[in-house]
Every structure is written in C-alpha cells, then in structure tokens.
Amino acid sequence: MKQKSLVSINDYSKEEIYEILELAKSFEENPNQDLLKGVVVGVLFFEPSTRTRLSFEAAIQRMGGRVIGFTDAGSSSVKKGESLKDTIQTVNQYADLIVMRHPVEGSARHASEVANIPIINAGDGANQHPTQCLLDLYTILQTQGTLDNLNMTFVGDLKYGRTVHSLAIAMNMFNTTFHLVSPIELKLPSAVKIHIKDKKQPYYQYTELADAIPQSDILYMTRIQAERFSDPMEYERVKNSYILKPDMLKESKPNLKVLHPLPRVNEIDTGVDSMEQAYYFKQAQNGMFVRQALIAHILGLK
Ligand code: CP
C-alpha cells in the first residue's frame, strides 16, 4: 500500500495528530535515533526557507538518513522548462520520501497524485503549511498543557498566511475560541472561516491588536508577506499594521505565550524576546522534533 502523504492538515485525524505529538515528545527527549539508515529523502525547495528546510534536514540527519535536493529551483532543470510533474516523477526514482515547498497553491496535492512515494507539503503558496501546524500544536500543548478550550488569537496576514490557515483549521478539532486580528484587506479567507462556522466555534474579528490580548491564551503573530501582494502599494499600506511591544503584554493572562512561525520582520519588537511570554524560538526548535516524528510516522518506523 502507498504510504500516506501530508498535503493538508485535513488529511490527518485528531487521533493521528495526537500520535505524532506524542512521538515528537520522545524525539525531544532523545533526538538522535538511528531509524533512517539507507533512507534517502528528496528535499525540494522552490521557495526560500530557513526553519522548515533546515529542521527537516537536521531531523533526517539526526535519524541517520540522507538528503538530496535543491534550495533554489533556478539550479534545477525547472530553469530549462521542466514541469513539476516531470521533476517529481524523476526524484521519485531516487528517494523514499519527498519534502516539497512550492509557490503555487495545490502544487503539493498535484505532486502527491503523480508520485508513488509520500509527499510532505512544506508550504504551497498561500494555501497550507501542515508541518508548521503540527509543530504549532506541539508547542501549544507544551505551553498550555492542553489543546482544548483555548482562546487563540491570530494576528497579521490572515489572508495569505498559510501557517494561519492550517492552524485555524486544526484548532477546530479542539473547541477553540478564535480572535482574528487583521487589517480589513487581510481578513481570514472564507474557505478557512467555513471550517470555524461549520464546527460552530465562536470567533471575533478585530482591527486593533490591543483589544484581543487580554483574553488570549496564545498570541499567534505573523508577518505581512510582501511576496504575496500583486500590488506593492497595497503592501505599503498595511505593512506596519501590528507591532507587538513589551508594554502591550502588561495585562495579559499569566499563561499567555507569544508564538510566531517566523521569519519576523518588525511585528514583534525585539524587546519582547527576553519576556517570559516569548516562545517563538523554542517553537522553531520544536519543529525538528515534530518533523522527526512525522517522518517516522509516515514511513511506519515507530
Ligand atoms: N516557518 C517557516 O516556514 O519558516 P521558513 O520560511 O524559514 O521555513
């Protein structure tokens, strides 16, 4: 039977998600587990990345596996006009698993349909980022002791933010109250909001960040992504909409943690970094443990 890909967070059940999070804990306790001897992973990044690519590569190497791939499609035969389908069908001949980031929404689904090895979506345009979602869930569980009944506040680019889309969809499984803070132009798309409405989860929309902080358990900050705007003037209008500063956290709940998928531009003042609420660099570290767990799960090694 073909092993299961991870294209969208909807592909995984709540039980499967908990299984991966539990496994991630065992990798956090012991990251060097020689499970991937003889395994080759194709890591294909058609878009820039620091955390996702390096944490996948670190995960694979800590498990004794090997990596092939590229970090810039310009150095591959895509530059000569090769299609995504042909690229995937070729890497399929060399690797046991493909991790792919691509700027086009739906590209990961397409890749999973043409490959006969599993595909892990490392971000497809403004659509989804399901492995970020798993590490976000792991981090929320780690900081709150539960995923249930939380007040989740999403801030910034809710329209194009693929990390927001995946996490908002997943949090519907856990009886969440949603607080959505964005400029009018960057509201959560209806295709994502429909999941919240279908599950009848309460949600509140704000344009002012300060209005949402006091009720938040998790403050999920995001970057306004210049690269997603077709009109640069529109980006200029919204780019400095939210900047979290230390004094804004004075009235926060004692359990509040600030998360951010990173990279950050200026939406979290560096003065917040040393505060007890700041958890985004630990969140990035968790990415490696969760990706180890995901690979072990997909390849049936644990
Ligand atoms: N969070 C995230 O996807 O970061 P990178 O773009 O650096 O991979």
Short mmCIF file of C-alpha atoms and ligand atoms in Angstrom, two decimals:
data_model
loop_
_atom_site.label_atom_id
_atom_site.label_comp_id
_atom_site.label_asym_id
_atom_site.label_seq_id
_atom_site.Cartn_x
_atom_site.Cartn_y
_atom_site.Cartn_z
CA MET A 1 0.00 0.00 0.00
CA LYS A 2 1.23 3.54 -0.82
CA GLN A 3 2.37 5.34 2.35
CA LYS A 4 0.32 8.37 3.29
CA SER A 5 1.35 11.88 2.22
CA LEU A 6 0.79 15.02 4.30
CA VAL A 7 -0.58 17.64 1.91
CA SER A 8 -3.19 19.35 4.08
CA ILE A 9 -3.76 19.21 7.83
CA ASN A 10 -7.26 17.90 6.99
CA ASP A 11 -5.54 14.69 5.82
CA TYR A 12 -4.88 13.72 9.46
CA SER A 13 -7.41 12.80 12.13
CA LYS A 14 -7.28 14.11 15.69
CA GLU A 15 -6.03 10.69 16.86
CA GLU A 16 -3.26 10.66 14.25
CA ILE A 17 -2.22 14.20 15.25
CA TYR A 18 -2.00 13.20 18.94
CA GLU A 19 0.04 10.14 17.93
CA ILE A 20 2.58 12.35 16.11
CA LEU A 21 2.73 14.85 19.00
CA GLU A 22 3.37 12.01 21.46
CA LEU A 23 6.12 10.67 19.20
CA ALA A 24 7.64 14.18 18.94
CA LYS A 25 7.99 14.18 22.73
CA SER A 26 10.15 11.05 22.52
CA PHE A 27 12.35 12.77 19.92
CA GLU A 28 12.66 15.85 22.14
CA GLU A 29 13.88 13.55 24.94
CA ASN A 30 16.23 11.72 22.57
CA PRO A 31 16.76 13.39 19.16
CA ASN A 32 19.47 11.02 17.89
CA GLN A 33 17.61 7.85 16.90
CA ASP A 34 19.11 5.84 14.05
CA LEU A 35 15.87 4.98 12.25
CA LEU A 36 16.60 6.17 8.70
CA LYS A 37 19.64 4.05 7.79
CA GLY A 38 19.54 3.59 4.00
CA VAL A 39 16.69 6.09 3.57
CA VAL A 40 17.06 8.96 1.06
CA VAL A 41 14.77 11.99 1.33
CA GLY A 42 14.30 14.43 -1.58
CA VAL A 43 14.09 17.96 -0.16
CA LEU A 44 12.86 20.24 -2.95
CA PHE A 45 12.51 23.92 -2.12
CA PHE A 46 11.15 26.11 -4.93
CA GLU A 47 10.75 28.99 -2.41
CA PRO A 48 13.14 30.36 0.25
CA SER A 49 13.21 28.85 3.74
CA THR A 50 15.40 28.74 6.82
CA ARG A 51 13.49 26.85 9.52
CA THR A 52 11.45 24.36 7.53
CA ARG A 53 14.26 23.17 5.29
CA LEU A 54 16.99 23.13 7.92
CA SER A 55 14.82 21.48 10.57
CA PHE A 56 13.81 18.78 8.06
CA GLU A 57 17.43 18.24 7.09
CA ALA A 58 18.56 18.21 10.74
CA ALA A 59 15.72 15.77 11.54
CA ILE A 60 16.77 13.42 8.73
CA GLN A 61 20.46 13.58 9.65
CA ARG A 62 19.81 13.01 13.35
CA MET A 63 17.91 9.88 12.32
CA GLY A 64 20.78 8.61 10.13
CA GLY A 65 19.12 9.33 6.77
CA ARG A 66 20.43 11.16 3.70
CA VAL A 67 19.18 14.20 1.85
CA ILE A 68 19.18 15.07 -1.86
CA GLY A 69 17.52 18.08 -3.45
CA PHE A 70 17.79 21.77 -4.15
CA THR A 71 17.19 25.04 -2.35
CA ASP A 72 16.67 27.07 -5.49
CA ALA A 73 14.63 25.86 -8.47
CA GLY A 74 16.96 28.01 -10.62
CA SER A 75 19.69 25.41 -10.09
CA SER A 76 17.41 22.57 -11.29
CA SER A 77 16.05 21.69 -14.74
CA VAL A 78 12.91 23.70 -13.90
CA LYS A 79 15.07 26.55 -15.24
CA LYS A 80 15.03 24.76 -18.62
CA GLY A 81 11.24 24.47 -18.59
CA GLU A 82 10.74 21.08 -16.94
CA SER A 83 7.27 20.63 -15.44
CA LEU A 84 6.59 19.94 -11.76
CA LYS A 85 5.13 16.58 -12.77
CA ASP A 86 8.34 15.51 -14.53
CA THR A 87 10.50 16.83 -11.68
CA ILE A 88 8.52 14.82 -9.13
CA GLN A 89 8.46 11.69 -11.29
CA THR A 90 12.25 11.93 -11.58
CA VAL A 91 13.02 12.48 -7.87
CA ASN A 92 10.57 9.64 -7.21
CA GLN A 93 13.17 7.31 -8.82
CA TYR A 94 15.91 8.36 -6.36
CA ALA A 95 14.23 8.99 -3.00
CA ASP A 96 11.94 7.23 -0.49
CA LEU A 97 10.08 10.40 0.52
CA ILE A 98 9.78 13.95 -0.85
CA VAL A 99 9.54 17.16 1.20
CA MET A 100 8.47 20.00 -1.08
CA ARG A 101 7.86 23.74 -0.79
CA HIS A 102 6.40 25.44 -3.85
CA PRO A 103 4.85 28.88 -4.50
CA VAL A 104 1.75 27.51 -6.28
CA GLU A 105 -1.34 26.60 -4.23
CA GLY A 106 -2.31 22.99 -4.87
CA SER A 107 1.18 22.00 -6.09
CA ALA A 108 1.70 19.60 -3.17
CA ARG A 109 -1.60 17.83 -3.93
CA HIS A 110 -0.59 17.56 -7.58
CA ALA A 111 2.81 16.13 -6.57
CA SER A 112 1.14 13.57 -4.29
CA GLU A 113 -1.03 12.41 -7.20
CA VAL A 114 1.89 11.82 -9.57
CA ALA A 115 4.35 10.30 -7.06
CA ASN A 116 4.22 6.78 -5.69
CA ILE A 117 6.27 7.76 -2.64
CA PRO A 118 4.86 10.00 0.13
CA ILE A 119 4.92 13.79 -0.29
CA ILE A 120 5.20 16.16 2.67
CA ASN A 121 3.91 19.63 1.92
CA ALA A 122 6.41 22.14 3.33
CA GLY A 123 4.20 25.05 2.21
CA ASP A 124 2.25 25.55 -1.03
CA GLY A 125 1.81 29.24 -1.79
CA ALA A 126 -0.77 30.91 0.43
CA ASN A 127 -2.64 27.64 0.93
CA GLN A 128 -1.31 25.40 3.73
CA HIS A 129 1.76 24.63 5.83
CA PRO A 130 0.72 21.44 7.65
CA THR A 131 4.10 20.58 9.22
CA GLN A 132 4.23 24.07 10.74
CA CYS A 133 0.75 23.33 12.04
CA LEU A 134 1.93 20.14 13.77
CA LEU A 135 4.81 21.96 15.43
CA ASP A 136 2.46 24.77 16.45
CA LEU A 137 0.10 22.23 18.03
CA TYR A 138 3.03 20.58 19.82
CA THR A 139 4.12 23.98 21.16
CA ILE A 140 0.62 24.92 22.27
CA LEU A 141 0.27 21.60 24.08
CA GLN A 142 3.70 22.07 25.67
CA THR A 143 2.89 25.56 26.96
CA GLN A 144 -0.78 25.18 27.89
CA GLY A 145 -0.89 21.51 28.94
CA THR A 146 -3.91 21.02 26.65
CA LEU A 147 -5.19 21.80 23.17
CA ASP A 148 -8.78 22.05 24.35
CA ASN A 149 -10.90 25.14 25.13
CA LEU A 150 -8.22 27.73 24.37
CA ASN A 151 -8.52 31.34 23.26
CA MET A 152 -6.39 31.53 20.12
CA THR A 153 -5.54 34.94 18.71
CA PHE A 154 -4.21 35.13 15.16
CA VAL A 155 -2.59 38.44 14.20
CA GLY A 156 -1.44 39.93 10.90
CA ASP A 157 -1.73 38.44 7.45
CA LEU A 158 -4.67 36.08 7.84
CA LYS A 159 -5.45 36.20 4.12
CA TYR A 160 -2.19 34.88 2.67
CA GLY A 161 -0.77 33.29 5.84
CA ARG A 162 -0.60 29.55 5.14
CA THR A 163 0.50 28.81 8.71
CA VAL A 164 -2.65 30.55 9.95
CA HIS A 165 -4.85 28.60 7.54
CA SER A 166 -3.52 25.21 8.63
CA LEU A 167 -3.57 26.01 12.34
CA ALA A 168 -7.04 27.61 12.26
CA ILE A 169 -8.41 24.51 10.50
CA ALA A 170 -6.73 22.17 13.01
CA MET A 171 -7.83 24.12 16.11
CA ASN A 172 -11.43 23.47 15.13
CA MET A 173 -10.95 19.97 16.46
CA PHE A 174 -10.32 21.33 19.97
CA ASN A 175 -13.27 23.55 20.89
CA THR A 176 -11.40 26.80 20.33
CA THR A 177 -12.48 30.42 20.64
CA PHE A 178 -10.92 32.36 17.77
CA HIS A 179 -9.79 36.00 17.90
CA LEU A 180 -8.85 37.23 14.43
CA VAL A 181 -6.83 40.45 14.26
CA SER A 182 -6.03 41.82 10.80
CA PRO A 183 -6.37 44.82 8.53
CA ILE A 184 -9.67 44.68 6.60
CA GLU A 185 -7.74 43.77 3.43
CA LEU A 186 -6.11 40.73 5.07
CA LYS A 187 -9.06 39.01 6.77
CA LEU A 188 -9.21 35.22 7.05
CA PRO A 189 -10.47 33.81 3.71
CA SER A 190 -14.00 32.39 3.71
CA ALA A 191 -12.60 28.98 2.61
CA VAL A 192 -10.89 28.77 6.03
CA LYS A 193 -13.60 30.53 8.02
CA ILE A 194 -16.13 27.97 6.80
CA HIS A 195 -14.37 25.35 8.95
CA ILE A 196 -14.89 27.54 12.05
CA LYS A 197 -18.52 28.17 11.15
CA ASP A 198 -19.22 24.51 10.38
CA LYS A 199 -17.96 23.49 13.82
CA LYS A 200 -19.88 26.42 15.39
CA GLN A 201 -16.75 27.68 17.14
CA PRO A 202 -17.04 31.25 18.49
CA TYR A 203 -14.94 33.79 16.59
CA TYR A 204 -14.38 37.53 16.96
CA GLN A 205 -12.76 39.86 14.43
CA TYR A 206 -10.67 42.91 15.37
CA THR A 207 -8.57 45.52 13.65
CA GLU A 208 -6.84 46.61 16.91
CA LEU A 209 -4.37 44.16 18.46
CA ALA A 210 -4.72 45.63 21.97
CA ASP A 211 -8.43 44.64 22.01
CA ALA A 212 -7.63 40.92 21.71
CA ILE A 213 -4.63 40.49 24.04
CA PRO A 214 -6.36 40.35 27.48
CA GLN A 215 -8.49 37.28 26.60
CA SER A 216 -5.73 35.37 24.74
CA ASP A 217 -4.02 32.13 25.80
CA ILE A 218 -1.95 32.06 22.60
CA LEU A 219 -1.00 35.15 20.63
CA TYR A 220 0.00 33.88 17.17
CA MET A 221 1.79 36.74 15.43
CA THR A 222 2.51 36.62 11.70
CA ARG A 223 4.47 38.61 9.16
CA ILE A 224 2.70 40.67 6.50
CA GLN A 225 4.17 38.88 3.48
CA ALA A 226 5.41 41.31 0.83
CA GLU A 227 5.92 38.46 -1.64
CA ARG A 228 2.19 37.58 -1.75
CA PHE A 229 0.96 41.02 -2.85
CA SER A 230 0.41 41.70 -6.56
CA ASP A 231 0.14 45.45 -5.81
CA PRO A 232 3.21 46.80 -3.92
CA MET A 233 1.23 49.88 -2.85
CA GLU A 234 -1.25 47.68 -1.03
CA TYR A 235 1.64 46.09 0.88
CA GLU A 236 3.00 49.55 1.76
CA ARG A 237 -0.41 50.49 3.21
CA VAL A 238 -0.61 47.51 5.59
CA LYS A 239 3.00 46.50 6.28
CA ASN A 240 3.29 48.16 9.73
CA SER A 241 -0.24 47.38 10.90
CA TYR A 242 0.82 45.49 14.05
CA ILE A 243 3.95 45.76 16.16
CA LEU A 244 3.84 43.89 19.48
CA LYS A 245 5.73 45.86 22.14
CA PRO A 246 6.62 44.78 25.72
CA ASP A 247 4.17 47.14 27.45
CA MET A 248 1.27 45.67 25.45
CA LEU A 249 1.65 42.40 27.39
CA LYS A 250 1.16 44.00 30.82
CA GLU A 251 -2.50 42.98 31.07
CA SER A 252 -2.08 39.51 29.54
CA LYS A 253 -3.22 36.27 31.18
CA PRO A 254 -0.45 34.57 33.20
CA ASN A 255 -0.40 31.58 30.83
CA LEU A 256 -0.19 33.65 27.62
CA LYS A 257 2.53 32.65 25.19
CA VAL A 258 3.51 34.57 22.06
CA LEU A 259 4.13 32.32 19.07
CA HIS A 260 5.28 33.22 15.55
CA PRO A 261 6.08 30.81 12.70
CA LEU A 262 9.00 33.17 11.80
CA PRO A 263 10.66 34.78 9.96
CA ARG A 264 9.77 38.05 11.67
CA VAL A 265 10.24 41.45 10.09
CA ASN A 266 9.17 44.05 12.66
CA GLU A 267 5.86 42.73 14.01
CA ILE A 268 7.39 41.67 17.34
CA ASP A 269 9.65 44.26 18.92
CA THR A 270 12.93 42.59 19.94
CA GLY A 271 12.27 43.86 23.49
CA VAL A 272 9.64 41.09 23.77
CA ASP A 273 12.26 38.37 23.12
CA SER A 274 13.50 38.27 26.72
CA MET A 275 9.98 38.24 28.25
CA GLU A 276 8.54 35.04 29.71
CA GLN A 277 5.67 35.20 27.20
CA ALA A 278 8.05 34.90 24.21
CA TYR A 279 8.18 31.31 22.97
CA TYR A 280 8.87 31.61 19.23
CA PHE A 281 12.46 30.39 19.18
CA LYS A 282 11.58 27.34 21.27
CA GLN A 283 8.68 26.85 18.82
CA ALA A 284 11.23 26.79 15.96
CA GLN A 285 13.31 24.21 17.83
CA ASN A 286 10.22 22.06 18.30
CA GLY A 287 9.98 21.93 14.50
CA MET A 288 12.84 19.47 14.34
CA PHE A 289 11.32 17.03 16.87
CA VAL A 290 7.92 17.16 15.22
CA ARG A 291 9.40 16.60 11.75
CA GLN A 292 11.35 13.62 13.07
CA ALA A 293 8.10 12.23 14.43
CA LEU A 294 6.24 12.90 11.18
CA ILE A 295 8.85 11.14 9.05
CA ALA A 296 8.93 8.14 11.42
CA HIS A 297 5.11 8.03 11.33
CA ILE A 298 4.83 8.28 7.53
CA LEU A 299 7.49 5.64 6.91
CA GLY A 300 5.96 3.36 9.56
CA LEU A 301 9.17 3.28 11.62
CA LYS A 302 7.60 3.96 15.03
N1 CP B 1 8.02 28.98 9.48
C1 CP B 1 8.60 28.83 8.28
O1 CP B 1 8.03 28.25 7.37
O2 CP B 1 9.85 29.39 8.19
P1 CP B 1 10.79 29.28 6.92
O3 CP B 1 10.11 30.05 5.80
O4 CP B 1 12.10 29.89 7.33
O5 CP B 1 10.91 27.83 6.54
#
